């Protein structure tokens, strides 16, 4: 099987974080291991043998849970505002699109944030999730409930086509890029925010991420579709958006200059070693978390974010010991666990709280929770953030 970026057929498999299961970005645990392989010609990372989750109706039927996490509006809406502002900065103040298409618009939060910036533009969306597309329509937007491609976009060309965290989910990259070109108006731009795979990070752990891209991977994909990369920026200095990149494309032949990505930080061999080390850390995490929480009467998981989903997916022994997830003002459920507010729990000295949050933020949360007088269990020393 040849690489979709460089056509090499030299693949090497990464360690498997958990032998019997993996987890999606909508918090669905899949009963199969996460198997990833790296192209040793260019460094592209993909699901092994291209066994993509998107080959079944997963996005249509099982993605509404992404927007149903406890506290998701309170904690996540700000990310969509930050992404819209970042996109505006990358496109430049002089660009004022009249028509905009949001590919993979979800529940419409990115369209709402973009509309506040481009107040006179008409914004439409396309979204495979039936439930999320309806939520976006309820917010007042025209939304087509299907996957983008094969003529499935609304019947017009757009001054701006953008997508947030979509490209890594695509099953047919060349076709997707060609469809972007076909629906782009003359003089228009495509803006994509997606994970940056320059260094190993948790984005590799989501089993519905079919690909992991370094910046230079995007150039040949664009060129084959008649596009050029005219701007690229790394993640802004903002903890709201972690390990992301933004790429701006326009049709080939435009006056903009192609961005040069010559000189990647790591060779393919060095990148493979780094990624392997990261996966191995997750292999060991379940046993260590189970050891650190053993002997306690009750184990509470602090948080219900996507970091908690990763613990549920790749630390099954730890997760079975969890009594509930704790979220300030929280209620409802996180996967198969009840969610409660710490203020509503009567803790005993035999209880413990394990931090189900970003390792980079665990020190701050540990200080905050120390006043409860129970054992606080972190794992930032075990996993690179």
XYZ file of C-alpha atoms in Angstrom:
385
model
C 0.000 0.000 0.000
C 1.603 3.244 -1.158
C 1.628 6.408 0.929
C -0.942 8.973 -0.202
C 1.623 11.760 0.297
C 4.926 10.407 -1.072
C 3.930 7.085 -2.728
C 6.477 5.122 -0.671
C 5.444 1.632 0.480
C 7.778 1.476 3.497
C 5.598 1.314 6.647
C 6.505 0.707 10.275
C 3.974 -0.036 13.046
C 3.834 1.820 16.366
C 3.214 0.177 19.759
C -0.454 -0.420 20.626
C -1.572 1.567 23.723
C -4.245 -0.947 24.791
C -4.583 -4.471 23.392
C -8.359 -4.785 23.196
C -9.878 -1.352 22.648
C -9.491 2.229 21.442
C -11.525 5.423 21.691
C -12.948 7.983 19.254
C -13.143 11.765 19.506
C -16.842 11.400 20.301
C -16.104 9.266 23.363
C -17.124 5.940 21.826
C -14.962 2.977 22.833
C -14.276 0.647 19.910
C -13.548 -3.017 20.645
C -10.377 -3.131 18.564
C -6.837 -1.947 19.265
C -5.414 1.329 17.980
C -2.924 0.255 15.331
C -0.974 2.989 13.598
C 1.789 2.848 11.036
C 4.228 5.492 9.875
C 5.458 6.018 6.346
C 9.237 5.959 6.594
C 9.526 7.986 3.406
C 7.773 11.148 4.602
C 6.564 10.561 8.179
C 2.821 10.470 7.495
C 0.998 8.540 10.208
C -2.180 6.605 9.442
C -4.450 3.813 10.676
C -2.819 0.504 9.832
C -3.961 -0.956 6.500
C -6.307 2.061 6.204
C -8.914 0.441 8.425
C -10.706 3.749 8.817
C -13.603 4.187 11.226
C -15.255 6.408 8.623
C -15.797 3.445 6.295
C -19.012 2.778 8.249
C -21.818 5.226 9.270
C -19.952 6.249 12.433
C -19.986 9.999 11.740
C -23.637 9.955 10.751
C -24.854 7.957 13.749
C -22.324 8.169 16.610
C -20.840 11.654 16.668
C -23.486 13.663 18.511
C -21.853 12.683 21.823
C -18.950 15.025 21.035
C -21.262 17.917 21.973
C -22.826 16.138 24.948
C -19.869 16.113 27.326
C -20.708 17.534 30.770
C -19.940 21.248 30.783
C -19.029 21.231 27.085
C -20.577 24.626 26.304
C -18.960 26.250 29.320
C -15.499 24.899 28.555
C -15.397 24.431 24.754
C -17.248 27.289 23.067
C -14.257 29.552 23.670
C -12.122 27.248 21.508
C -14.349 27.901 18.509
C -14.051 31.643 19.039
C -10.264 31.287 19.239
C -10.189 29.238 16.025
C -12.318 31.790 14.162
C -10.059 34.625 15.287
C -6.961 32.651 14.304
C -8.450 32.003 10.861
C -9.170 35.717 10.406
C -5.571 36.539 11.299
C -4.184 33.957 8.851
C -6.409 35.212 6.023
C -5.567 38.876 6.565
C -7.661 41.935 7.294
C -8.153 42.774 3.600
C -9.981 39.550 2.795
C -13.735 39.975 3.207
C -15.617 36.928 1.882
C -19.233 37.234 0.852
C -19.985 33.510 0.890
C -18.539 30.951 3.316
C -18.827 27.170 3.605
C -18.021 25.383 6.877
C -17.094 21.773 6.065
C -17.838 19.572 9.059
C -19.732 22.319 10.864
C -20.833 20.187 13.813
C -23.473 21.851 15.968
C -22.822 25.256 14.376
C -20.511 26.763 17.002
C -17.775 27.570 14.489
C -20.323 29.174 12.128
C -21.622 31.351 14.946
C -18.083 32.453 15.828
C -17.238 33.122 12.164
C -20.455 35.073 11.587
C -19.444 37.497 14.339
C -16.272 38.260 12.368
C -17.691 38.326 8.837
C -21.021 39.898 9.723
C -22.267 40.457 6.151
C -21.225 37.057 4.767
C -23.638 34.225 4.045
C -22.465 31.096 5.877
C -23.617 27.577 5.055
C -22.484 24.276 6.513
C -22.140 20.638 5.627
C -22.127 18.008 8.370
C -22.467 14.206 8.277
C -23.837 13.822 11.831
C -27.615 13.873 11.532
C -28.099 15.091 15.124
C -25.401 17.776 14.972
C -26.586 19.075 11.605
C -30.021 19.612 13.115
C -28.485 21.543 16.015
C -26.694 23.806 13.530
C -29.936 24.386 11.612
C -31.623 25.297 14.889
C -28.986 28.019 15.262
C -30.270 29.558 12.003
C -27.835 28.241 9.391
C -28.361 26.416 6.106
C -26.790 22.989 6.656
C -26.618 20.006 4.340
C -26.600 16.750 6.299
C -24.096 14.604 4.409
C -20.386 14.087 3.916
C -18.517 16.617 1.836
C -17.472 15.443 -1.606
C -18.783 13.805 -4.762
C -20.907 16.841 -5.552
C -22.536 16.825 -2.111
C -21.816 20.482 -1.329
C -24.514 23.170 -1.764
C -24.720 24.133 -5.441
C -22.487 27.209 -5.535
C -18.852 28.250 -5.192
C -17.600 29.977 -2.077
C -15.170 32.793 -1.376
C -14.036 30.958 1.767
C -14.185 27.282 2.592
C -12.933 26.340 6.035
C -12.822 23.275 8.241
C -11.821 22.780 11.852
C -10.349 19.397 12.789
C -11.747 17.583 9.754
C -8.861 16.624 7.458
C -7.516 13.978 9.832
C -10.898 12.175 9.673
C -11.126 12.051 5.866
C -11.034 8.628 4.202
C -10.267 9.808 0.635
C -7.685 12.597 0.859
C -7.096 13.188 -2.874
C -10.827 13.257 -3.577
C -11.514 15.555 -0.639
C -8.897 18.051 -1.831
C -10.254 17.963 -5.396
C -13.747 18.690 -4.071
C -12.418 21.672 -2.131
C -10.959 23.056 -5.369
C -14.189 22.459 -7.282
C -16.250 24.426 -4.743
C -13.837 27.360 -4.367
C -14.612 30.634 -6.159
C -11.938 32.469 -8.127
C -9.785 34.499 -5.753
C -11.090 32.559 -2.782
C -9.293 30.756 0.034
C -9.466 27.482 1.893
C -8.524 27.555 5.586
C -8.010 24.374 7.571
C -7.192 24.024 11.253
C -5.956 20.551 12.112
C -3.573 18.763 14.489
C 0.146 19.327 13.909
C 2.028 16.020 13.978
C 5.481 17.644 14.021
C 5.898 16.126 17.485
C 4.142 13.207 19.169
C 0.969 14.175 21.042
C -2.381 12.793 22.149
C -3.889 13.432 18.695
C -2.362 10.082 17.672
C -4.570 8.281 20.204
C -7.972 8.931 18.630
C -8.919 5.927 16.544
C -11.072 8.016 14.177
C -8.041 10.137 13.268
C -7.138 8.380 10.046
C -4.038 10.482 9.393
C -1.550 12.652 11.291
C 0.028 15.423 9.212
C 3.241 17.347 9.489
C 3.080 20.704 7.667
C 5.045 19.576 4.628
C 2.617 16.654 4.087
C -0.044 19.164 3.053
C 1.882 20.529 0.065
C 1.741 17.549 -2.331
C -1.902 16.902 -1.428
C -2.718 20.511 -2.310
C -0.664 20.576 -5.506
C -2.312 17.448 -6.916
C -5.694 19.113 -6.409
C -4.648 22.311 -8.195
C -4.054 24.259 -4.998
C -1.068 25.943 -3.397
C -0.290 26.508 0.271
C -0.062 30.299 0.582
C 0.080 30.585 4.372
C 0.801 28.318 7.307
C 1.074 29.029 11.021
C 1.902 26.845 14.017
C -0.223 26.703 17.133
C -0.704 30.154 18.689
C 0.657 30.762 22.211
C -2.725 29.883 23.726
C -3.425 26.790 25.815
C -6.980 26.697 24.415
C -5.653 25.245 21.145
C -3.073 22.508 21.645
C -0.827 20.995 18.975
C -2.715 22.614 16.083
C -1.702 24.198 12.774
C -3.567 26.345 10.281
C -3.027 26.111 6.541
C -4.423 28.520 3.945
C -4.742 27.413 0.335
C -5.794 29.046 -2.908
C -6.061 27.909 -6.499
C -2.790 27.385 -8.351
C -1.802 30.287 -10.554
C -2.755 32.896 -7.985
C -0.348 35.689 -7.167
C 0.357 34.257 -3.697
C 3.682 32.505 -3.103
C 3.940 28.850 -2.095
C 5.084 28.373 1.512
C 8.376 26.487 1.791
C 8.499 23.783 4.476
C 12.065 22.715 3.805
C 13.870 21.376 6.841
C 11.504 19.485 9.170
C 12.656 19.328 12.809
C 12.920 15.512 12.973
C 13.985 12.845 10.508
C 11.503 10.040 9.853
C 13.556 7.665 12.003
C 13.751 10.122 14.903
C 10.047 10.911 14.605
C 9.194 7.208 14.677
C 11.226 6.755 17.853
C 9.499 9.713 19.504
C 6.048 8.473 18.518
C 6.881 4.940 19.676
C 8.023 6.277 23.037
C 4.775 8.231 23.444
C 2.634 5.187 22.657
C 4.696 3.092 25.076
C 4.022 5.630 27.827
C 0.293 5.066 27.327
C 0.844 1.303 27.362
C 2.237 1.603 30.891
C -0.176 4.214 32.218
C -3.051 1.857 33.063
C -0.967 -0.287 35.398
C 0.620 2.703 37.109
C -2.697 4.536 37.608
C -4.253 1.357 38.973
C -1.315 1.046 41.387
C -1.514 4.683 42.536
C -5.252 4.488 43.195
C -5.266 0.987 44.757
C -6.385 0.628 48.378
C -8.752 3.597 48.344
C -12.383 3.158 49.277
C -13.589 5.296 46.374
C -11.751 6.593 43.314
C -13.051 9.797 41.724
C -11.905 10.971 38.313
C -11.562 14.760 38.204
C -12.811 15.985 34.852
C -15.020 14.776 32.011
C -13.073 16.201 29.085
C -11.483 14.358 26.196
C -8.456 13.600 28.407
C -10.826 11.626 30.617
C -12.080 9.817 27.511
C -8.490 8.813 26.745
C -8.119 7.367 30.243
C -11.379 5.434 29.811
C -10.197 4.127 26.454
C -6.621 3.176 27.257
C -6.661 2.582 31.028
C -9.537 0.093 31.404
C -8.366 -1.300 34.755
C -8.191 2.190 36.249
C -11.512 3.164 34.702
C -13.327 0.173 36.222
C -12.312 1.424 39.675
C -13.770 4.923 39.144
C -16.929 5.663 41.149
C -17.771 8.972 39.463
C -16.334 11.879 37.509
C -16.086 15.255 39.218
C -16.820 18.520 37.405
C -17.545 21.843 39.111
C -21.309 22.227 38.920
C -21.459 18.953 37.021
C -24.260 16.442 36.538
C -25.299 13.761 34.071
C -22.907 11.068 32.866
C -19.455 10.782 31.324
C -19.375 7.633 29.244
C -20.551 4.974 31.743
C -19.850 6.976 34.934
C -22.068 9.436 36.839
C -20.893 13.054 36.994
C -21.108 15.084 40.194
C -19.829 18.361 41.575
C -17.047 18.087 44.193
C -19.130 20.364 46.411
C -21.845 17.697 46.559
C -19.557 14.835 47.637
C -18.823 14.023 51.274
C -15.250 12.790 50.991
C -13.483 10.560 53.483
C -9.756 10.193 54.047
C -9.955 6.788 52.365
C -11.035 8.339 49.041
C -8.788 9.649 46.282
C -9.146 11.852 43.232
C -7.272 11.009 40.041
C -6.733 13.877 37.616
C -8.441 13.224 34.289
C -7.122 16.436 32.737
C -4.295 17.602 30.492
C -0.955 16.625 32.051
C 0.263 20.182 31.448
C -2.441 21.506 33.796
C -2.297 18.882 36.527
C -0.065 20.809 38.924
C -2.573 23.655 39.114
C -5.537 21.340 39.670
C -3.635 19.391 42.319
C -3.068 22.599 44.306
C -6.735 23.513 43.926
C -7.975 20.131 45.181
C -5.449 19.665 47.979
C -7.756 21.464 50.400
C -10.200 18.554 50.287
C -7.799 16.629 52.526
C -7.650 13.463 50.416
C -5.051 11.892 48.164
C -4.740 13.560 44.759
C -3.292 11.284 42.071
C -1.608 12.816 39.053
C 0.215 11.218 36.137
C 1.975 14.143 34.448
C 5.300 12.459 35.279
C 4.310 9.499 33.100
C 2.982 11.109 29.894
C 4.394 13.869 27.705
C 1.721 16.546 27.229
